[in-house]
Every structure is written in structure tokens, then in C-alpha cells.
Amino acid sequence: MPSYSFVLNGKSVTVEAPADMPLLWVLRDLLHVTGPKYGCGVGVCRACTSHLDGAEIQPCVVPVADCADRAVTTIEGLADGDTLHPVQQAWLDCDVSQCGFCQPGQIMAAAALLDRTSSPTDDDIDRIENVCRCGTYSRIREAIKKAAAPD
Ligand code: FES
Ligand code: FES
């Protein structure tokens, strides 16, 4: 079995896994990092959204071999120690979450959007494709705007 090393939330990890094992399975089943959620497994629902070298990815469709010697960040690694990421703080301030299942992915998508553009337009926000079965979309929009322009 090949082994792969990468940086996960700031710490080096090494896993033995088949080259084509999706990163989501590696995270959840081998490393017990369960923030990224399994919804569809085919890159559509985006419940698993995380970052690879700072860019948004869907780990259910990224083979672990593609992550070797790179940096993976999940919702568990978004905060800076005890200081929440501005998107996480805005999520709390706007009371976004309902059942919560999609929310780690929503937050990681929003953080990636704000990395790409510090003042996202409504159209930018509309291009986020993460699904929320609870329909929290209006509060997600509010929270992204708050994170972009805190009071
Ligand atoms: S589990 Fe649905 S996009 Fe990854
Ligand atoms: S908060 Fe329930 S699916 Fe989004």
C-alpha cells in the first residue's frame, strides 16, 4: 500500500491508502477528521468542501495521491487557535446554522470566496453551489456580507 504525507490543518500526517482513495475517505475514516461531511460523493452537494493549498476543493472527488506534499485545510483548521475565522464569527453573529450538516462546507466555501474577492457581490455569492436542505441561503448571504465588511 503506498503512503502519502501532507499537511493537515497545520500538522504533518502520513497515511497508507490506495492512490485513488478520495481524500474525504482518508480524512473521515483514516484520520477521523469529520468536519467535512459526506453527502453525495460525486462533487455535487459540496458538503465536504475544504481547501487544498488554500483553494476550495471537494475532497470526495480528489484522490489522496493528488494531495501529497500539499496543505489540506478542513473546517477544523480554519480558526487561528482560539480566534475564529471572520467567516465563522459572522456565521455565529447571523445565527446561520439550522440542522448544521452542510455548514462546514458552506463556511469553507465562503472563506475561499473571501480569499478570492474581499468584497463579493450578490452574483459572486450566488455562484456558491453548496446545497442546504434547510434553506439557510439568506442567512448565508447575510453572514458573508458581514464577514466582508464587519461593523
Ligand atoms: S460529498 Fe457531495 S460534493 Fe463531496
Ligand atoms: S443547515 Fe441543514 S442542510 Fe444546511
PDB file of C-alpha atoms and ligand atoms in Angstrom:
ATOM      1  CA  MET A   1       0.000   0.000   0.000  1.00  0.00           C
ATOM      2  CA  PRO A   2       1.501   3.390  -0.896  1.00  0.00           C
ATOM      3  CA  SER A   3       1.810   6.070   1.747  1.00  0.00           C
ATOM      4  CA  TYR A   4       1.165   9.767   1.359  1.00  0.00           C
ATOM      5  CA  SER A   5       2.263  12.676   3.512  1.00  0.00           C
ATOM      6  CA  PHE A   6       0.623  16.060   3.580  1.00  0.00           C
ATOM      7  CA  VAL A   7      -0.028  18.908   5.971  1.00  0.00           C
ATOM      8  CA  LEU A   8      -3.474  18.695   7.542  1.00  0.00           C
ATOM      9  CA  ASN A   9      -4.628  21.741   9.463  1.00  0.00           C
ATOM     10  CA  GLY A  10      -1.034  22.752  10.116  1.00  0.00           C
ATOM     11  CA  LYS A  11       0.298  19.340  11.149  1.00  0.00           C
ATOM     12  CA  SER A  12       2.141  16.767   9.051  1.00  0.00           C
ATOM     13  CA  VAL A  13       0.291  13.497   8.589  1.00  0.00           C
ATOM     14  CA  THR A  14       1.134  10.288   6.746  1.00  0.00           C
ATOM     15  CA  VAL A  15      -1.451   7.752   5.644  1.00  0.00           C
ATOM     16  CA  GLU A  16      -1.306   4.416   3.885  1.00  0.00           C
ATOM     17  CA  ALA A  17      -4.033   4.310   1.284  1.00  0.00           C
ATOM     18  CA  PRO A  18      -4.697   3.345  -2.321  1.00  0.00           C
ATOM     19  CA  ALA A  19      -3.679   6.163  -4.664  1.00  0.00           C
ATOM     20  CA  ASP A  20      -7.243   6.636  -5.869  1.00  0.00           C
ATOM     21  CA  MET A  21      -8.878   6.717  -2.438  1.00  0.00           C
ATOM     22  CA  PRO A  22     -10.803  10.001  -2.240  1.00  0.00           C
ATOM     23  CA  LEU A  23      -9.403  12.470   0.256  1.00  0.00           C
ATOM     24  CA  LEU A  24     -12.781  12.581   2.015  1.00  0.00           C
ATOM     25  CA  TRP A  25     -12.495   8.905   2.928  1.00  0.00           C
ATOM     26  CA  VAL A  26      -8.925   9.452   4.125  1.00  0.00           C
ATOM     27  CA  LEU A  27      -9.969  12.391   6.267  1.00  0.00           C
ATOM     28  CA  ARG A  28     -13.049  10.817   7.805  1.00  0.00           C
ATOM     29  CA  ASP A  29     -12.198   7.103   8.021  1.00  0.00           C
ATOM     30  CA  LEU A  30      -8.403   7.053   8.429  1.00  0.00           C
ATOM     31  CA  LEU A  31      -7.693  10.353  10.177  1.00  0.00           C
ATOM     32  CA  HIS A  32     -11.060  10.766  11.968  1.00  0.00           C
ATOM     33  CA  VAL A  33     -11.454  14.357  10.828  1.00  0.00           C
ATOM     34  CA  THR A  34     -15.215  14.518  10.415  1.00  0.00           C
ATOM     35  CA  GLY A  35     -15.932  18.205   9.782  1.00  0.00           C
ATOM     36  CA  PRO A  36     -16.089  17.629   6.012  1.00  0.00           C
ATOM     37  CA  LYS A  37     -19.418  15.857   5.526  1.00  0.00           C
ATOM     38  CA  TYR A  38     -20.341  13.075   3.115  1.00  0.00           C
ATOM     39  CA  GLY A  39     -23.434  13.965   1.134  1.00  0.00           C
ATOM     40  CA  CYS A  40     -23.256  12.803  -2.468  1.00  0.00           C
ATOM     41  CA  GLY A  41     -19.717  11.538  -3.024  1.00  0.00           C
ATOM     42  CA  VAL A  42     -19.662  12.890  -6.572  1.00  0.00           C
ATOM     43  CA  GLY A  43     -18.734  16.548  -6.181  1.00  0.00           C
ATOM     44  CA  VAL A  44     -22.255  17.956  -6.379  1.00  0.00           C
ATOM     45  CA  CYS A  45     -23.656  18.719  -2.910  1.00  0.00           C
ATOM     46  CA  ARG A  46     -20.409  20.277  -1.662  1.00  0.00           C
ATOM     47  CA  ALA A  47     -20.987  19.232   1.942  1.00  0.00           C
ATOM     48  CA  CYS A  48     -17.345  18.090   2.026  1.00  0.00           C
ATOM     49  CA  THR A  49     -15.859  21.417   0.840  1.00  0.00           C
ATOM     50  CA  SER A  50     -12.368  22.011   2.199  1.00  0.00           C
ATOM     51  CA  HIS A  51      -9.204  23.740   0.958  1.00  0.00           C
ATOM     52  CA  LEU A  52      -6.114  22.395  -0.836  1.00  0.00           C
ATOM     53  CA  ASP A  53      -3.221  24.849  -0.818  1.00  0.00           C
ATOM     54  CA  GLY A  54      -5.795  27.497   0.077  1.00  0.00           C
ATOM     55  CA  ALA A  55      -8.152  26.820  -2.824  1.00  0.00           C
ATOM     56  CA  GLU A  56     -11.619  25.295  -2.494  1.00  0.00           C
ATOM     57  CA  ILE A  57     -11.896  21.592  -3.268  1.00  0.00           C
ATOM     58  CA  GLN A  58     -14.458  18.847  -2.873  1.00  0.00           C
ATOM     59  CA  PRO A  59     -12.458  16.060  -1.171  1.00  0.00           C
ATOM     60  CA  CYS A  60     -14.910  13.373  -2.284  1.00  0.00           C
ATOM     61  CA  VAL A  61     -13.560  13.729  -5.833  1.00  0.00           C
ATOM     62  CA  VAL A  62      -9.878  14.438  -5.079  1.00  0.00           C
ATOM     63  CA  PRO A  63      -7.655  11.330  -4.896  1.00  0.00           C
ATOM     64  CA  VAL A  64      -5.327  11.268  -1.917  1.00  0.00           C
ATOM     65  CA  ALA A  65      -2.364  10.928  -4.289  1.00  0.00           C
ATOM     66  CA  ASP A  66      -3.092  14.460  -5.548  1.00  0.00           C
ATOM     67  CA  CYS A  67      -2.618  15.820  -2.030  1.00  0.00           C
ATOM     68  CA  ALA A  68       0.906  14.530  -1.415  1.00  0.00           C
ATOM     69  CA  ASP A  69       3.217  17.205  -0.012  1.00  0.00           C
ATOM     70  CA  ARG A  70       0.444  19.786  -0.124  1.00  0.00           C
ATOM     71  CA  ALA A  71      -1.622  21.568   2.525  1.00  0.00           C
ATOM     72  CA  VAL A  72      -5.166  20.432   3.300  1.00  0.00           C
ATOM     73  CA  THR A  73      -7.395  22.586   5.483  1.00  0.00           C
ATOM     74  CA  THR A  74     -10.734  21.452   6.823  1.00  0.00           C
ATOM     75  CA  ILE A  75     -13.219  23.347   8.981  1.00  0.00           C
ATOM     76  CA  GLU A  76     -11.252  22.058  11.996  1.00  0.00           C
ATOM     77  CA  GLY A  77      -8.236  24.111  10.886  1.00  0.00           C
ATOM     78  CA  LEU A  78      -9.913  27.333   9.802  1.00  0.00           C
ATOM     79  CA  ALA A  79      -9.717  29.184  13.129  1.00  0.00           C
ATOM     80  CA  ASP A  80      -6.437  30.705  14.308  1.00  0.00           C
ATOM     81  CA  GLY A  81      -6.120  28.961  17.663  1.00  0.00           C
ATOM     82  CA  ASP A  82      -8.908  30.321  19.857  1.00  0.00           C
ATOM     83  CA  THR A  83      -9.661  33.114  17.393  1.00  0.00           C
ATOM     84  CA  LEU A  84     -12.426  32.243  14.971  1.00  0.00           C
ATOM     85  CA  HIS A  85     -12.036  32.994  11.284  1.00  0.00           C
ATOM     86  CA  PRO A  86     -14.125  36.088  10.401  1.00  0.00           C
ATOM     87  CA  VAL A  87     -16.498  33.858   8.440  1.00  0.00           C
ATOM     88  CA  GLN A  88     -17.033  31.602  11.451  1.00  0.00           C
ATOM     89  CA  GLN A  89     -17.696  34.644  13.662  1.00  0.00           C
ATOM     90  CA  ALA A  90     -20.147  36.067  11.130  1.00  0.00           C
ATOM     91  CA  TRP A  91     -21.909  32.685  10.995  1.00  0.00           C
ATOM     92  CA  LEU A  92     -22.442  32.843  14.749  1.00  0.00           C
ATOM     93  CA  ASP A  93     -23.460  36.508  14.702  1.00  0.00           C
ATOM     94  CA  CYS A  94     -26.056  35.819  11.988  1.00  0.00           C
ATOM     95  CA  ASP A  95     -27.207  32.529  13.575  1.00  0.00           C
ATOM     96  CA  VAL A  96     -26.884  30.861  10.164  1.00  0.00           C
ATOM     97  CA  SER A  97     -26.962  27.192  11.040  1.00  0.00           C
ATOM     98  CA  GLN A  98     -30.118  25.104  11.196  1.00  0.00           C
ATOM     99  CA  CYS A  99     -29.507  21.307  11.242  1.00  0.00           C
ATOM    100  CA  GLY A 100     -25.835  22.080  10.631  1.00  0.00           C
ATOM    101  CA  PHE A 101     -24.998  19.276   8.219  1.00  0.00           C
ATOM    102  CA  CYS A 102     -23.999  21.464   5.286  1.00  0.00           C
ATOM    103  CA  GLN A 103     -22.478  24.237   7.361  1.00  0.00           C
ATOM    104  CA  PRO A 104     -18.773  23.214   7.481  1.00  0.00           C
ATOM    105  CA  GLY A 105     -18.797  23.106   3.698  1.00  0.00           C
ATOM    106  CA  GLN A 106     -20.705  26.384   3.459  1.00  0.00           C
ATOM    107  CA  ILE A 107     -18.188  28.123   5.719  1.00  0.00           C
ATOM    108  CA  MET A 108     -15.198  26.736   3.811  1.00  0.00           C
ATOM    109  CA  ALA A 109     -16.753  27.856   0.514  1.00  0.00           C
ATOM    110  CA  ALA A 110     -17.422  31.320   1.919  1.00  0.00           C
ATOM    111  CA  ALA A 111     -13.864  31.604   3.274  1.00  0.00           C
ATOM    112  CA  ALA A 112     -12.463  30.634  -0.124  1.00  0.00           C
ATOM    113  CA  LEU A 113     -14.720  33.201  -1.819  1.00  0.00           C
ATOM    114  CA  LEU A 114     -13.484  35.962   0.501  1.00  0.00           C
ATOM    115  CA  ASP A 115      -9.892  34.932  -0.229  1.00  0.00           C
ATOM    116  CA  ARG A 116     -10.599  35.402  -3.927  1.00  0.00           C
ATOM    117  CA  THR A 117     -12.521  38.647  -3.560  1.00  0.00           C
ATOM    118  CA  SER A 118     -12.694  40.744  -0.408  1.00  0.00           C
ATOM    119  CA  SER A 119     -15.972  42.462  -1.392  1.00  0.00           C
ATOM    120  CA  PRO A 120     -18.144  39.794  -3.025  1.00  0.00           C
ATOM    121  CA  THR A 121     -21.216  40.876  -4.971  1.00  0.00           C
ATOM    122  CA  ASP A 122     -24.573  39.108  -4.820  1.00  0.00           C
ATOM    123  CA  ASP A 123     -23.624  37.420  -8.101  1.00  0.00           C
ATOM    124  CA  ASP A 124     -20.368  36.176  -6.538  1.00  0.00           C
ATOM    125  CA  ILE A 125     -22.330  34.729  -3.620  1.00  0.00           C
ATOM    126  CA  ASP A 126     -24.905  33.208  -5.976  1.00  0.00           C
ATOM    127  CA  ARG A 127     -22.101  31.245  -7.644  1.00  0.00           C
ATOM    128  CA  ILE A 128     -21.532  29.264  -4.429  1.00  0.00           C
ATOM    129  CA  GLU A 129     -23.087  25.900  -5.284  1.00  0.00           C
ATOM    130  CA  ASN A 130     -23.197  24.336  -1.818  1.00  0.00           C
ATOM    131  CA  VAL A 131     -26.585  22.789  -1.140  1.00  0.00           C
ATOM    132  CA  CYS A 132     -28.504  23.493   2.079  1.00  0.00           C
ATOM    133  CA  ARG A 133     -31.577  21.342   2.530  1.00  0.00           C
ATOM    134  CA  CYS A 134     -32.680  23.585   5.407  1.00  0.00           C
ATOM    135  CA  GLY A 135     -32.716  26.624   3.138  1.00  0.00           C
ATOM    136  CA  THR A 136     -30.391  28.867   5.133  1.00  0.00           C
ATOM    137  CA  TYR A 137     -29.324  30.708   1.992  1.00  0.00           C
ATOM    138  CA  SER A 138     -30.494  34.177   3.033  1.00  0.00           C
ATOM    139  CA  ARG A 139     -28.571  33.986   6.307  1.00  0.00           C
ATOM    140  CA  ILE A 140     -25.504  32.629   4.472  1.00  0.00           C
ATOM    141  CA  ARG A 141     -25.632  35.712   2.225  1.00  0.00           C
ATOM    142  CA  GLU A 142     -26.001  37.988   5.245  1.00  0.00           C
ATOM    143  CA  ALA A 143     -23.064  36.337   7.020  1.00  0.00           C
ATOM    144  CA  ILE A 144     -20.757  36.539   4.015  1.00  0.00           C
ATOM    145  CA  LYS A 145     -21.507  40.251   3.688  1.00  0.00           C
ATOM    146  CA  LYS A 146     -20.892  40.729   7.405  1.00  0.00           C
ATOM    147  CA  ALA A 147     -17.577  38.874   7.219  1.00  0.00           C
ATOM    148  CA  ALA A 148     -16.563  41.014   4.237  1.00  0.00           C
ATOM    149  CA  ALA A 149     -17.493  44.278   5.960  1.00  0.00           C
ATOM    150  CA  PRO A 150     -17.593  43.813   9.739  1.00  0.00           C
ATOM    151  CA  ASP A 151     -19.276  46.614  11.763  1.00  0.00           C
TER     152      ASP A 151
HETATM  153  S1  FES B   1     -19.903  14.748  -0.627  1.00  0.00           S
HETATM  154 FE1  FES B   1     -21.101  15.906  -2.058  1.00  0.00          FE
HETATM  155  S2  FES B   1     -19.590  17.175  -3.019  1.00  0.00           S
HETATM  156 FE2  FES B   1     -18.424  15.923  -1.684  1.00  0.00          FE
HETATM  157  S1  FES B   2     -28.329  23.742   7.775  1.00  0.00           S
HETATM  158 FE1  FES B   2     -29.354  21.839   7.379  1.00  0.00          FE
HETATM  159  S2  FES B   2     -28.641  21.271   5.408  1.00  0.00           S
HETATM  160 FE2  FES B   2     -27.885  23.275   5.673  1.00  0.00          FE
END
